[in-house]
Coordinates of C-alpha atoms in Angstrom, one line a residue:
Chain A
M1 CA 43.6 -27.2 -1.4
R2 CA 42.8 -23.7 -2.5
R3 CA 43.5 -20.9 0.1
E4 CA 41.5 -17.7 0.1
L5 CA 42.2 -14.4 1.8
W6 CA 39.4 -13.7 4.3
K7 CA 38.7 -11.0 6.9
G8 CA 38.1 -12.7 10.3
N9 CA 34.5 -11.6 11.0
E10 CA 33.4 -12.5 7.4
A11 CA 35.1 -15.9 7.6
I12 CA 33.4 -16.6 10.9
A13 CA 30.0 -15.8 9.3
E14 CA 30.7 -17.8 6.2
A15 CA 31.9 -20.8 8.4
A16 CA 28.6 -20.6 10.3
I17 CA 26.6 -20.8 7.1
R18 CA 28.7 -23.7 5.9
A19 CA 28.1 -25.4 9.2
G20 CA 24.4 -25.4 8.4
C21 CA 23.4 -22.3 10.4
R22 CA 20.4 -20.7 8.6
F23 CA 19.2 -18.5 11.4
Y24 CA 21.2 -15.6 12.7
F25 CA 20.0 -12.8 15.0
G26 CA 22.3 -9.9 15.9
Y27 CA 22.9 -6.3 16.4
P28 CA 25.7 -4.0 15.2
I29 CA 28.7 -3.3 17.4
T30 CA 32.4 -2.7 16.6
P31 CA 34.6 -4.8 16.1
Q32 CA 32.2 -7.5 15.0
S33 CA 29.8 -5.7 12.7
E34 CA 31.0 -7.5 9.6
I35 CA 29.3 -10.6 10.9
P36 CA 25.8 -9.2 10.7
E37 CA 26.7 -7.4 7.5
Y38 CA 27.9 -10.7 5.9
M39 CA 24.8 -12.6 7.2
A40 CA 22.5 -9.9 5.8
A41 CA 24.2 -10.2 2.4
H42 CA 24.6 -13.9 2.1
L43 CA 22.0 -15.8 4.3
P44 CA 19.1 -15.1 1.9
E45 CA 20.8 -16.7 -1.0
R46 CA 21.6 -19.8 1.2
G47 CA 18.0 -20.2 2.3
G48 CA 18.5 -18.5 5.7
V49 CA 17.1 -15.5 7.4
F50 CA 18.6 -12.6 9.5
P51 CA 16.0 -10.1 10.9
Q52 CA 18.2 -7.5 12.5
A53 CA 17.2 -7.2 16.2
E54 CA 16.4 -4.0 18.1
S55 CA 18.8 -4.9 20.9
E56 CA 21.3 -7.6 22.0
I57 CA 18.7 -8.7 24.5
S58 CA 16.1 -9.2 21.8
A59 CA 18.7 -11.0 19.6
I60 CA 19.6 -13.6 22.2
N61 CA 16.0 -14.2 22.9
M62 CA 15.3 -14.7 19.2
V63 CA 18.1 -17.3 19.4
Y64 CA 16.3 -18.9 22.3
G65 CA 13.0 -19.1 20.4
A66 CA 14.7 -20.4 17.2
A67 CA 16.8 -22.9 19.1
G68 CA 13.7 -24.1 21.0
A69 CA 12.0 -24.5 17.7
G70 CA 14.7 -26.8 16.6
A71 CA 17.0 -24.6 14.4
R72 CA 20.7 -24.4 14.1
V73 CA 21.1 -20.8 15.2
M74 CA 23.8 -18.2 16.1
T75 CA 24.3 -14.7 17.4
S76 CA 27.4 -12.6 17.7
S77 CA 28.5 -9.4 19.4
S78 CA 31.4 -7.7 21.2
S79 CA 32.0 -7.3 24.9
P80 CA 29.3 -4.8 26.1
G81 CA 26.8 -6.5 23.8
V82 CA 27.7 -9.9 25.2
S83 CA 27.1 -8.6 28.7
L84 CA 23.5 -7.7 27.5
K85 CA 23.1 -11.2 26.3
Q86 CA 24.0 -12.9 29.5
E87 CA 20.4 -13.1 30.8
G88 CA 19.4 -15.0 27.6
I89 CA 22.5 -17.2 27.7
S90 CA 21.5 -18.3 31.3
F91 CA 18.0 -19.1 30.0
I92 CA 19.3 -21.0 27.1
V93 CA 21.5 -23.1 29.4
G94 CA 18.6 -23.6 31.8
A95 CA 16.2 -24.7 29.0
E96 CA 19.0 -26.9 27.5
L97 CA 19.0 -25.4 24.1
P98 CA 21.9 -25.6 21.5
A99 CA 23.2 -22.3 20.2
V100 CA 26.4 -20.6 19.2
I101 CA 27.4 -17.2 20.6
V102 CA 30.5 -15.4 19.1
N103 CA 32.2 -12.7 21.2
V104 CA 34.7 -10.6 19.3
M105 CA 36.2 -9.0 22.4
R106 CA 37.0 -5.4 22.9
S107 CA 38.3 -3.6 26.0
G108 CA 36.4 -2.6 29.1
P109 CA 34.9 -2.0 31.6
G110 CA 32.0 0.0 30.4
L111 CA 32.0 1.2 26.9
G112 CA 35.8 0.7 27.0
G113 CA 37.5 0.8 23.7
I114 CA 37.2 -0.9 20.3
Q115 CA 40.7 -2.4 20.2
P116 CA 41.4 -6.1 20.9
A117 CA 41.2 -7.3 24.5
Q118 CA 40.6 -10.4 26.6
G119 CA 38.8 -8.9 29.6
D120 CA 35.7 -11.1 29.2
Y121 CA 37.4 -14.3 30.2
F122 CA 35.8 -14.5 33.6
Q123 CA 32.4 -13.7 32.2
A124 CA 32.8 -16.4 29.5
T125 CA 34.2 -19.2 31.7
R126 CA 32.4 -18.6 35.0
G127 CA 28.8 -18.3 33.6
G128 CA 28.2 -14.6 33.0
G129 CA 24.5 -14.8 33.8
N130 CA 22.6 -15.8 36.9
G131 CA 22.7 -19.3 38.4
D132 CA 25.0 -22.3 38.5
Y133 CA 26.2 -23.1 35.0
H134 CA 28.9 -23.4 32.4
H135 CA 29.1 -23.4 28.7
L136 CA 31.9 -24.5 26.4
V137 CA 34.3 -21.7 25.4
L138 CA 36.4 -22.1 22.3
A139 CA 39.3 -19.6 21.7
P140 CA 40.8 -19.5 18.2
N141 CA 44.2 -18.0 17.6
S142 CA 43.9 -17.6 13.8
I143 CA 41.2 -17.1 11.3
Q144 CA 41.8 -20.6 10.0
E145 CA 41.2 -22.0 13.5
A146 CA 38.1 -19.8 14.0
V147 CA 36.7 -21.3 10.8
D148 CA 37.6 -24.8 11.9
L149 CA 36.1 -24.4 15.3
M150 CA 32.8 -23.1 14.0
Q151 CA 31.4 -26.4 12.8
L152 CA 32.7 -28.1 16.0
A153 CA 30.9 -25.4 18.0
F154 CA 27.5 -26.2 16.4
E155 CA 28.1 -30.0 16.8
L156 CA 29.0 -29.6 20.5
A157 CA 26.0 -27.4 21.1
D158 CA 23.8 -30.1 19.7
K159 CA 25.6 -32.9 21.5
Y160 CA 25.2 -31.4 24.9
R161 CA 22.1 -29.2 24.3
N162 CA 24.1 -26.3 25.8
P163 CA 25.3 -23.1 24.2
V164 CA 28.9 -22.8 23.0
M165 CA 30.8 -19.6 22.9
I166 CA 33.5 -18.7 20.4
L167 CA 35.7 -16.2 22.4
A168 CA 37.8 -14.3 19.9
D169 CA 39.6 -11.0 20.3
G170 CA 39.2 -8.0 18.1
M171 CA 42.3 -8.9 16.1
I172 CA 40.7 -12.2 15.0
G173 CA 37.7 -10.2 13.8
Q174 CA 39.5 -7.5 12.0
M175 CA 42.6 -9.0 10.4
M176 CA 42.8 -10.9 7.1
E177 CA 44.5 -14.3 6.7
P178 CA 44.4 -17.2 4.3
V179 CA 41.7 -19.7 4.9
E180 CA 41.2 -23.2 3.6
W181 CA 37.7 -24.5 3.7
K182 CA 38.3 -28.0 4.9
K183 CA 34.8 -29.3 5.4
A184 CA 32.0 -29.6 3.0
E185 CA 29.1 -27.3 3.5
I186 CA 26.1 -28.8 5.3
T187 CA 23.2 -28.1 2.9
E188 CA 20.7 -30.8 3.9
A189 CA 17.6 -29.7 5.8
R190 CA 18.0 -30.0 9.6
V191 CA 16.2 -32.9 11.3
Y192 CA 14.5 -31.2 14.3
P193 CA 15.5 -32.7 17.6
E194 CA 12.9 -34.8 19.4
W195 CA 12.5 -32.1 22.2
A196 CA 11.9 -29.1 19.9
T197 CA 8.6 -27.2 19.9
T198 CA 7.7 -27.6 16.2
G199 CA 4.0 -27.9 16.7
R200 CA 2.5 -31.1 18.0
G201 CA 1.6 -32.5 14.6
G202 CA -0.2 -35.5 16.0
R203 CA 2.1 -36.1 19.0
E204 CA 0.3 -37.2 22.1
N205 CA 1.8 -34.6 24.4
H206 CA 2.8 -31.0 23.9
R207 CA 6.5 -30.1 24.2
I208 CA 7.7 -27.5 26.6
V209 CA 10.9 -25.4 26.4
N210 CA 11.4 -24.0 29.9
S211 CA 14.0 -23.1 32.6
L212 CA 11.5 -22.7 35.4
Y213 CA 11.4 -25.4 38.2
I214 CA 9.5 -23.9 41.1
E215 CA 10.0 -26.9 43.4
S216 CA 13.5 -26.9 45.0
E217 CA 14.0 -30.7 44.8
I218 CA 13.2 -30.7 41.1
M219 CA 15.4 -27.6 40.5
E220 CA 18.3 -29.1 42.4
A221 CA 18.0 -32.3 40.4
H222 CA 18.0 -30.2 37.2
V223 CA 21.2 -28.4 38.2
H224 CA 22.8 -31.8 39.0
H225 CA 21.7 -33.0 35.5
L226 CA 23.4 -29.9 34.0
F227 CA 26.5 -30.6 35.9
S228 CA 26.6 -34.2 34.7
K229 CA 26.9 -32.7 31.2
Y230 CA 29.7 -30.4 32.3
K231 CA 31.5 -33.4 33.7
A232 CA 31.2 -35.1 30.4
M233 CA 32.5 -32.0 28.7
E234 CA 35.5 -31.9 31.0
E235 CA 36.3 -35.5 30.2
N236 CA 35.8 -35.4 26.5
E237 CA 36.1 -31.9 25.0
V238 CA 39.3 -30.4 26.3
L239 CA 41.5 -29.0 23.5
Y240 CA 44.9 -27.4 23.7
E241 CA 48.2 -27.1 21.8
E242 CA 51.7 -27.1 23.1
S243 CA 55.2 -26.8 21.8
G244 CA 58.7 -27.0 23.3
I245 CA 57.5 -28.4 26.6
E246 CA 59.8 -31.4 26.5
D247 CA 62.8 -29.4 27.7
A248 CA 61.3 -26.1 28.7
E249 CA 62.5 -24.4 31.9
V250 CA 59.9 -21.7 31.4
V251 CA 56.4 -22.3 30.0
L252 CA 54.4 -19.4 28.5
V253 CA 50.6 -19.8 28.7
A254 CA 48.4 -17.7 26.4
Y255 CA 45.2 -18.1 24.3
G256 CA 44.0 -16.4 21.2
V257 CA 46.1 -14.0 19.3
P258 CA 48.4 -13.3 22.3
A259 CA 49.5 -17.0 22.0
R260 CA 51.0 -16.1 18.6
I261 CA 52.9 -13.2 20.2
A262 CA 54.0 -15.6 23.0
D263 CA 55.1 -18.1 20.3
K264 CA 57.3 -15.5 18.8
A265 CA 58.6 -14.5 22.3
V266 CA 59.5 -18.2 22.8
E267 CA 61.5 -18.1 19.6
L268 CA 63.4 -15.0 20.8
L269 CA 64.1 -16.6 24.2
K270 CA 65.5 -19.7 22.5
E271 CA 67.8 -17.4 20.5
E272 CA 69.2 -16.2 23.7
G273 CA 69.7 -19.7 25.0
I274 CA 66.6 -19.8 27.3
K275 CA 64.7 -23.0 27.0
A276 CA 61.1 -21.8 26.7
G277 CA 57.8 -23.6 25.7
L278 CA 54.3 -22.6 24.9
F279 CA 51.0 -24.0 26.2
R280 CA 47.9 -22.7 24.4
P281 CA 44.4 -23.7 25.7
I282 CA 41.9 -23.9 22.9
T283 CA 38.9 -24.7 25.2
L284 CA 38.9 -22.1 28.0
W285 CA 36.0 -24.0 29.5
P286 CA 36.6 -26.8 30.2
Y287 CA 40.1 -25.7 30.9
P288 CA 43.0 -28.1 30.3
K289 CA 43.8 -28.3 34.0
K290 CA 45.1 -31.9 34.0
R291 CA 47.7 -31.4 31.3
L292 CA 48.9 -28.1 32.8
N293 CA 49.2 -29.8 36.2
D294 CA 51.2 -32.6 34.6
I295 CA 53.5 -30.0 33.0
A296 CA 54.0 -28.4 36.4
S297 CA 55.2 -31.7 37.7
L298 CA 58.0 -31.9 35.2
D299 CA 61.4 -31.3 37.0
H300 CA 62.8 -29.2 34.2
V301 CA 59.9 -26.8 34.2
K302 CA 60.8 -24.0 36.8
N303 CA 58.4 -21.2 35.9
F304 CA 55.1 -20.3 34.2
V305 CA 54.4 -17.0 32.6
V306 CA 50.8 -16.2 31.6
V307 CA 50.3 -13.6 28.9
E308 CA 46.9 -12.0 28.4
L309 CA 45.3 -8.8 27.0
S310 CA 43.8 -8.2 30.5
M311 CA 45.0 -7.7 34.0
G312 CA 45.1 -11.4 34.6
Q313 CA 41.9 -13.6 34.3
M314 CA 43.0 -16.9 32.8
L315 CA 45.9 -16.4 35.2
E316 CA 43.6 -17.8 37.9
D317 CA 42.9 -21.0 35.9
V318 CA 46.7 -21.5 35.4
Q319 CA 47.3 -21.0 39.2
L320 CA 44.5 -23.5 40.0
S321 CA 45.9 -26.0 37.5
V322 CA 49.6 -25.6 38.6
N323 CA 48.3 -25.7 42.2
G324 CA 51.4 -24.2 43.8
K325 CA 53.8 -26.6 42.2
K326 CA 55.8 -23.9 40.4
P327 CA 55.7 -20.1 40.4
V328 CA 53.2 -18.5 38.1
H329 CA 54.0 -15.0 36.7
F330 CA 51.9 -12.7 34.7
H331 CA 52.4 -10.2 31.9
G332 CA 49.2 -8.5 30.7
R333 CA 48.2 -5.4 28.7
P334 CA 44.6 -4.2 29.2
G335 CA 42.6 -1.5 27.4
G336 CA 43.4 -2.5 23.8
A337 CA 47.2 -2.4 24.1
I338 CA 49.1 -5.2 22.5
P339 CA 52.5 -6.4 23.7
S340 CA 55.3 -7.0 21.2
P341 CA 57.2 -10.3 21.3
G342 CA 60.3 -8.4 22.5
E343 CA 58.3 -6.9 25.4
V344 CA 57.0 -10.4 26.4
K345 CA 60.6 -11.8 26.1
D346 CA 62.0 -9.1 28.4
A347 CA 59.2 -9.7 30.9
V348 CA 59.9 -13.5 30.9
K349 CA 63.6 -12.9 31.4
K350 CA 62.9 -10.6 34.4
F351 CA 60.5 -13.1 36.0
I352 CA 63.1 -15.9 35.8
G353 CA 66.0 -13.8 36.8
R354 CA 67.8 -13.8 33.5
E355 CA 67.9 -10.2 32.7
S356 CA 70.9 -9.4 30.6
Chain B
M1 CA -30.1 -39.7 30.4
S2 CA -28.1 -36.6 30.9
K3 CA -26.4 -35.0 28.0
I4 CA -23.0 -33.4 28.1
V5 CA -23.4 -29.8 27.0
Y6 CA -20.1 -28.4 28.1
T7 CA -16.5 -29.8 28.4
R8 CA -13.1 -28.3 28.9
S9 CA -11.7 -27.1 25.6
K10 CA -9.3 -29.5 23.8
G11 CA -7.0 -26.6 23.5
L12 CA -6.3 -26.8 27.2
T13 CA -4.5 -29.6 29.1
D14 CA -6.3 -31.5 31.9
V15 CA -4.4 -29.6 34.6
E16 CA -5.6 -27.5 37.5
T17 CA -4.5 -23.8 37.1
H18 CA -2.8 -21.8 39.8
Y19 CA -4.9 -18.6 39.2
C20 CA -6.6 -16.9 42.1
P21 CA -10.4 -17.2 42.5
G22 CA -12.2 -14.6 40.4
C23 CA -9.3 -13.8 38.2
T24 CA -10.2 -13.6 34.5
H25 CA -7.1 -15.4 33.3
G26 CA -9.0 -18.6 33.2
I27 CA -11.7 -17.1 30.9
I28 CA -9.0 -15.7 28.6
H29 CA -7.2 -19.0 28.4
K30 CA -10.4 -20.6 27.5
L31 CA -11.0 -18.1 24.6
V32 CA -7.5 -18.7 23.2
A33 CA -8.0 -22.5 23.5
E34 CA -11.4 -22.5 21.9
T35 CA -10.0 -20.4 19.1
M36 CA -7.2 -22.9 18.4
V37 CA -9.8 -25.7 18.4
E38 CA -12.2 -23.9 16.1
L39 CA -9.4 -23.1 13.7
D40 CA -8.1 -26.7 14.0
I41 CA -4.6 -25.4 14.9
V42 CA -3.8 -27.0 18.3
E43 CA -1.5 -29.4 16.5
D44 CA 0.3 -26.6 14.7
T45 CA 0.5 -23.8 17.2
I46 CA 3.5 -22.8 19.3
G47 CA 2.8 -20.5 22.2
V48 CA 5.1 -18.4 24.3
C49 CA 4.3 -17.6 27.9
P50 CA 6.1 -14.9 29.9
V51 CA 7.1 -14.1 33.5
G52 CA 4.2 -12.9 35.5
C53 CA 0.9 -14.6 36.5
S54 CA 0.9 -16.6 33.3
V55 CA 4.4 -17.9 34.0
F56 CA 2.9 -21.5 34.2
A57 CA 0.7 -21.1 31.2
Y58 CA 3.0 -23.5 29.3
K59 CA 1.4 -26.2 31.4
Y60 CA -2.2 -25.2 30.5
F61 CA -2.2 -24.7 26.7
A62 CA -2.3 -28.0 24.9
C63 CA -0.1 -26.8 22.0
D64 CA 3.7 -26.8 22.1
M65 CA 4.9 -24.0 24.4
Q66 CA 8.0 -22.1 25.3
E67 CA 8.6 -20.2 28.5
A68 CA 10.3 -16.8 27.9
A69 CA 12.4 -14.5 30.0
H70 CA 10.6 -11.4 31.5
G71 CA 9.4 -9.2 28.7
R72 CA 11.1 -11.2 25.9
A73 CA 8.2 -13.2 24.6
P74 CA 7.8 -11.3 21.3
A75 CA 11.5 -11.8 20.6
V76 CA 11.2 -15.5 21.4
A77 CA 8.1 -15.7 19.3
T78 CA 10.0 -14.0 16.5
G79 CA 12.7 -16.7 16.6
I80 CA 10.1 -19.5 16.5
K81 CA 8.1 -17.9 13.7
R82 CA 11.2 -17.3 11.5
V83 CA 12.0 -21.0 11.8
H84 CA 8.4 -22.2 11.3
P85 CA 6.7 -19.5 9.2
D86 CA 3.8 -21.8 8.4
K87 CA 2.9 -22.4 12.1
P88 CA 0.7 -20.1 14.2
V89 CA 2.7 -18.5 17.0
F90 CA 1.3 -16.6 19.9
T91 CA 2.4 -14.9 23.1
Y92 CA 0.3 -14.5 26.2
Q93 CA 1.7 -11.6 28.2
G94 CA 0.7 -9.4 31.2
D95 CA 1.0 -5.7 31.5
G96 CA 4.2 -5.7 33.7
D97 CA 5.8 -8.0 31.2
L98 CA 4.7 -6.4 28.0
V99 CA 4.4 -2.7 28.9
S100 CA 7.3 -2.3 31.3
I101 CA 10.3 -4.5 30.9
G102 CA 9.3 -5.8 27.5
M103 CA 8.3 -2.5 25.8
G104 CA 11.2 -2.7 23.4
E105 CA 10.4 -6.2 22.3
I106 CA 6.7 -5.7 21.7
I107 CA 7.1 -2.4 19.8
H108 CA 9.8 -3.8 17.5
A109 CA 7.9 -7.1 16.9
A110 CA 4.9 -5.0 15.8
A111 CA 7.1 -2.7 13.7
R112 CA 8.7 -5.6 11.9
G113 CA 5.2 -6.9 11.2
E114 CA 6.0 -10.3 12.8
K115 CA 3.3 -12.6 11.9
I116 CA 2.4 -13.5 15.4
T117 CA -0.6 -13.0 17.7
V118 CA -0.1 -11.3 21.0
I119 CA -2.7 -11.7 23.8
F120 CA -2.1 -8.9 26.2
V121 CA -3.7 -9.3 29.5
N122 CA -4.0 -5.8 31.2
N123 CA -5.1 -5.8 34.9
A124 CA -3.3 -2.6 35.8
I125 CA -1.0 -4.3 38.4
Y126 CA 1.8 -6.8 38.9
G127 CA -0.1 -9.8 40.1
M128 CA 2.5 -12.6 40.5
T129 CA 4.9 -10.5 42.6
G130 CA 2.1 -9.3 44.9
G131 CA 0.4 -6.2 43.6
Q132 CA 3.1 -3.6 42.7
M133 CA 2.5 -0.7 40.4
A134 CA 2.5 -1.4 36.7
P135 CA 2.9 1.1 33.8
T136 CA -0.8 0.5 33.3
T137 CA -1.8 1.3 36.9
L138 CA -4.3 4.1 37.0
V139 CA -3.5 7.5 38.4
G140 CA -4.6 7.4 42.1
Q141 CA -4.7 3.6 42.1
K142 CA -3.2 2.1 45.3
T143 CA -0.6 -0.7 44.9
T144 CA 2.1 -1.9 47.2
T145 CA 4.7 0.4 45.5
S146 CA 2.2 3.3 45.2
P147 CA 0.7 3.0 48.7
F148 CA -0.7 6.5 48.5
G149 CA -2.1 6.1 45.0
R150 CA -0.2 6.4 41.8
D151 CA 1.2 10.0 41.6
A152 CA 1.5 11.1 38.0
A153 CA 4.1 13.7 39.0
L154 CA 6.3 10.9 40.5
T155 CA 5.7 8.0 38.2
G156 CA 3.9 9.2 35.1
N157 CA 0.7 8.2 33.5
P158 CA -0.8 4.9 32.2
I159 CA 0.4 3.8 28.8
R160 CA -2.2 2.9 26.2
M161 CA -0.7 0.0 24.1
C162 CA -3.4 -0.4 21.5
E163 CA -3.3 3.2 20.5
M164 CA 0.5 3.2 20.2
I165 CA 0.8 -0.1 18.3
A166 CA -2.0 0.9 15.9
T167 CA 0.3 3.7 14.6
L168 CA 2.8 1.1 13.4
D169 CA 2.6 0.0 9.8
G170 CA 3.5 -3.6 10.7
A171 CA 0.4 -4.0 12.8
A172 CA -2.5 -5.7 10.9
F173 CA -5.0 -6.0 13.7
V174 CA -5.3 -4.2 17.1
E175 CA -8.3 -4.4 19.4
R176 CA -9.0 -3.8 23.0
V177 CA -11.7 -6.0 24.6
T178 CA -12.7 -7.2 28.1
V179 CA -14.5 -10.2 29.6
T180 CA -16.6 -8.7 32.3
D181 CA -20.0 -10.0 30.9
S182 CA -21.2 -12.5 28.3
K183 CA -21.5 -9.8 25.6
S184 CA -18.0 -8.5 26.1
L185 CA -16.7 -12.0 26.3
L186 CA -18.2 -12.9 22.9
R187 CA -16.6 -9.8 21.5
A188 CA -13.3 -10.8 23.0
K189 CA -13.6 -14.2 21.4
R190 CA -14.3 -12.7 18.0
A191 CA -11.2 -10.5 18.3
I192 CA -8.9 -13.3 19.3
K193 CA -10.2 -15.5 16.5
R194 CA -9.8 -12.7 14.0
A195 CA -6.3 -12.1 15.1
F196 CA -5.3 -15.8 14.6
E197 CA -7.1 -15.8 11.2
L198 CA -5.2 -12.8 10.1
Q199 CA -2.0 -14.3 11.2
Q200 CA -2.8 -17.4 9.2
Q201 CA -3.3 -15.1 6.2
N202 CA 0.2 -13.5 6.8
A203 CA -1.5 -10.1 7.2
G204 CA 1.0 -8.9 9.8
F205 CA 1.3 -8.4 13.5
T206 CA -1.9 -9.0 15.4
F207 CA -2.6 -7.7 18.9
V208 CA -5.5 -8.2 21.3
E209 CA -5.5 -6.4 24.6
V210 CA -7.9 -7.9 27.2
L211 CA -8.8 -5.8 30.2
S212 CA -8.6 -8.2 33.1
T213 CA -9.3 -8.2 36.8
C214 CA -7.0 -8.9 39.8
P215 CA -9.4 -9.2 42.8
T216 CA -6.5 -10.5 45.0
N217 CA -4.2 -7.6 44.5
W218 CA -6.9 -5.0 44.0
G219 CA -8.2 -6.1 47.5
I220 CA -11.9 -6.5 46.5
N221 CA -14.1 -9.4 45.7
P222 CA -14.5 -10.8 42.1
R223 CA -17.9 -9.1 41.5
Q224 CA -16.6 -5.8 42.8
A225 CA -13.5 -6.2 40.6
L226 CA -15.7 -6.6 37.4
T227 CA -17.5 -3.4 38.4
W228 CA -14.2 -1.6 39.2
L229 CA -12.8 -2.5 35.8
N230 CA -15.9 -1.3 33.9
E231 CA -16.0 2.0 35.9
N232 CA -12.4 2.8 36.2
M233 CA -10.3 1.0 33.5
I234 CA -12.5 1.4 30.5
P235 CA -12.6 5.2 30.7
V236 CA -8.7 5.2 30.5
Y237 CA -8.5 2.2 28.2
P238 CA -11.4 2.5 25.8
L239 CA -12.7 -0.7 24.2
G240 CA -12.8 -1.1 20.5
N241 CA -11.0 -2.0 17.3
F242 CA -8.0 0.2 16.5
K243 CA -6.9 -1.4 13.3
D244 CA -7.9 -4.2 10.9
V245 CA -6.0 -4.1 7.6
K246 CA -8.5 -6.4 5.9
V247 CA -11.5 -4.3 6.6
D248 CA -12.5 -2.1 3.7
K249 CA -12.3 1.5 4.9
A250 CA -14.6 2.8 2.1

């Protein structure tokens, strides 16, 4: 099939349109501004609409309204902007609405910097807004995978009536790579879900989109209902990739673009006779805990090294998964710095006592 | 044989409301509901209710309803209207919601000319949370967070929304009304109906501010509250039409 050269942010926007998204609400912020720019240029000709919002807060609430009205809908931003969206994301979860949120991460805290980072892992995987909740988090490591995950994101959002976040780092957004469009574009009109507020149109009862449950027994039951969906996600939606685990003495764990750096580090380690493997979670929530725990049980696996563009956030999920069975080490670079494969290789060698 | 001369509007559900005795929310709900019935749009309309006293309004209006986060109703309504441009969409917001935390959303919805109708209920106080100062609280007015009376030097002056919104090109209809007597009530009904009609004609953003009472948090009885509104609020918030794009100015 034909391969085309695409910039990450533009490919993400195009993939959303191909996935049937006709409603996009967003606000400019580096390094994701090519997404609203692409939507502004291309949604009208595909029968969609993008009214630029006055704020991230407004954008996510437009998403709430459109999702509640039955549409396939998306917003995108970068770290500080995604923080502003957290109120809305919590409401979208509470009201059980499907929506896709793309976070092209930059560094923080505060205004931080505009270089690639992974400091929003906790916010994404722990429920960044108020209340007891989760949403699916998909982390692509290439523009091809970002494109492939986009349709899945919308499908999972509909399946669970829960938002799905694509968590990409600034490198995914800004670099160019070949893309193959594997799936046919969804062009047929959306069939509105049976819960959507579309106007009664002869229905006996009015429909309500709401996250308010003022009686504690009903609210508790609602949270239990949400958690039954999260349990189903944990059972059915975990995605990961691994290589070289079968004889690895050290397993590197990384997601997103750092996983590609770690992959190269594994190659360098092997060249020096060190048996290394790579484990790459694709869903950050639900986290592939079970598989990682199984790997930790393998006799030949002696050490784990987590590599992140942060001070160690996914590290905690690796520690929880490994559950003390083997040592878990960490090499991270925050603030927009990116480690080289050689730097990661040297760090791994130091951790496992194989410094030359 | 007795004849039924009055029944609950079909635009309302058969549910008891939670509003305090003497509060004018019930009357304003009725005016919106009657408007939907008269325009035959109960089956089409999608309403948005906010955080505040009308937080449970989704239970009371018979049309499809969405509950929005505090202040965000105009953004939520924007999302709905862009998906269903042929359906009437309205928000029903109080002054804490619309003028304070939701100021950004309301101004930009008006500036975009969103084809929605906003019913803005201004009672100069936060009702649901127990009577705190709102941006619309009058200078000198005592509330639980302005216990010595609102001090303009400390917290500024009341904000007049109609006057501000009327300056925006996206606004098609802006009117301030009240419901303190039968005459003003009829005028309020006309304004609300006109706003929905103009929305149906895609004229632009339509906004009706209804001066309302809060006997509970004002600390006076319902009759005194109506008088207090007429004597104190109307001088600060003058009634009248501020904009109607379809009226021939010549």
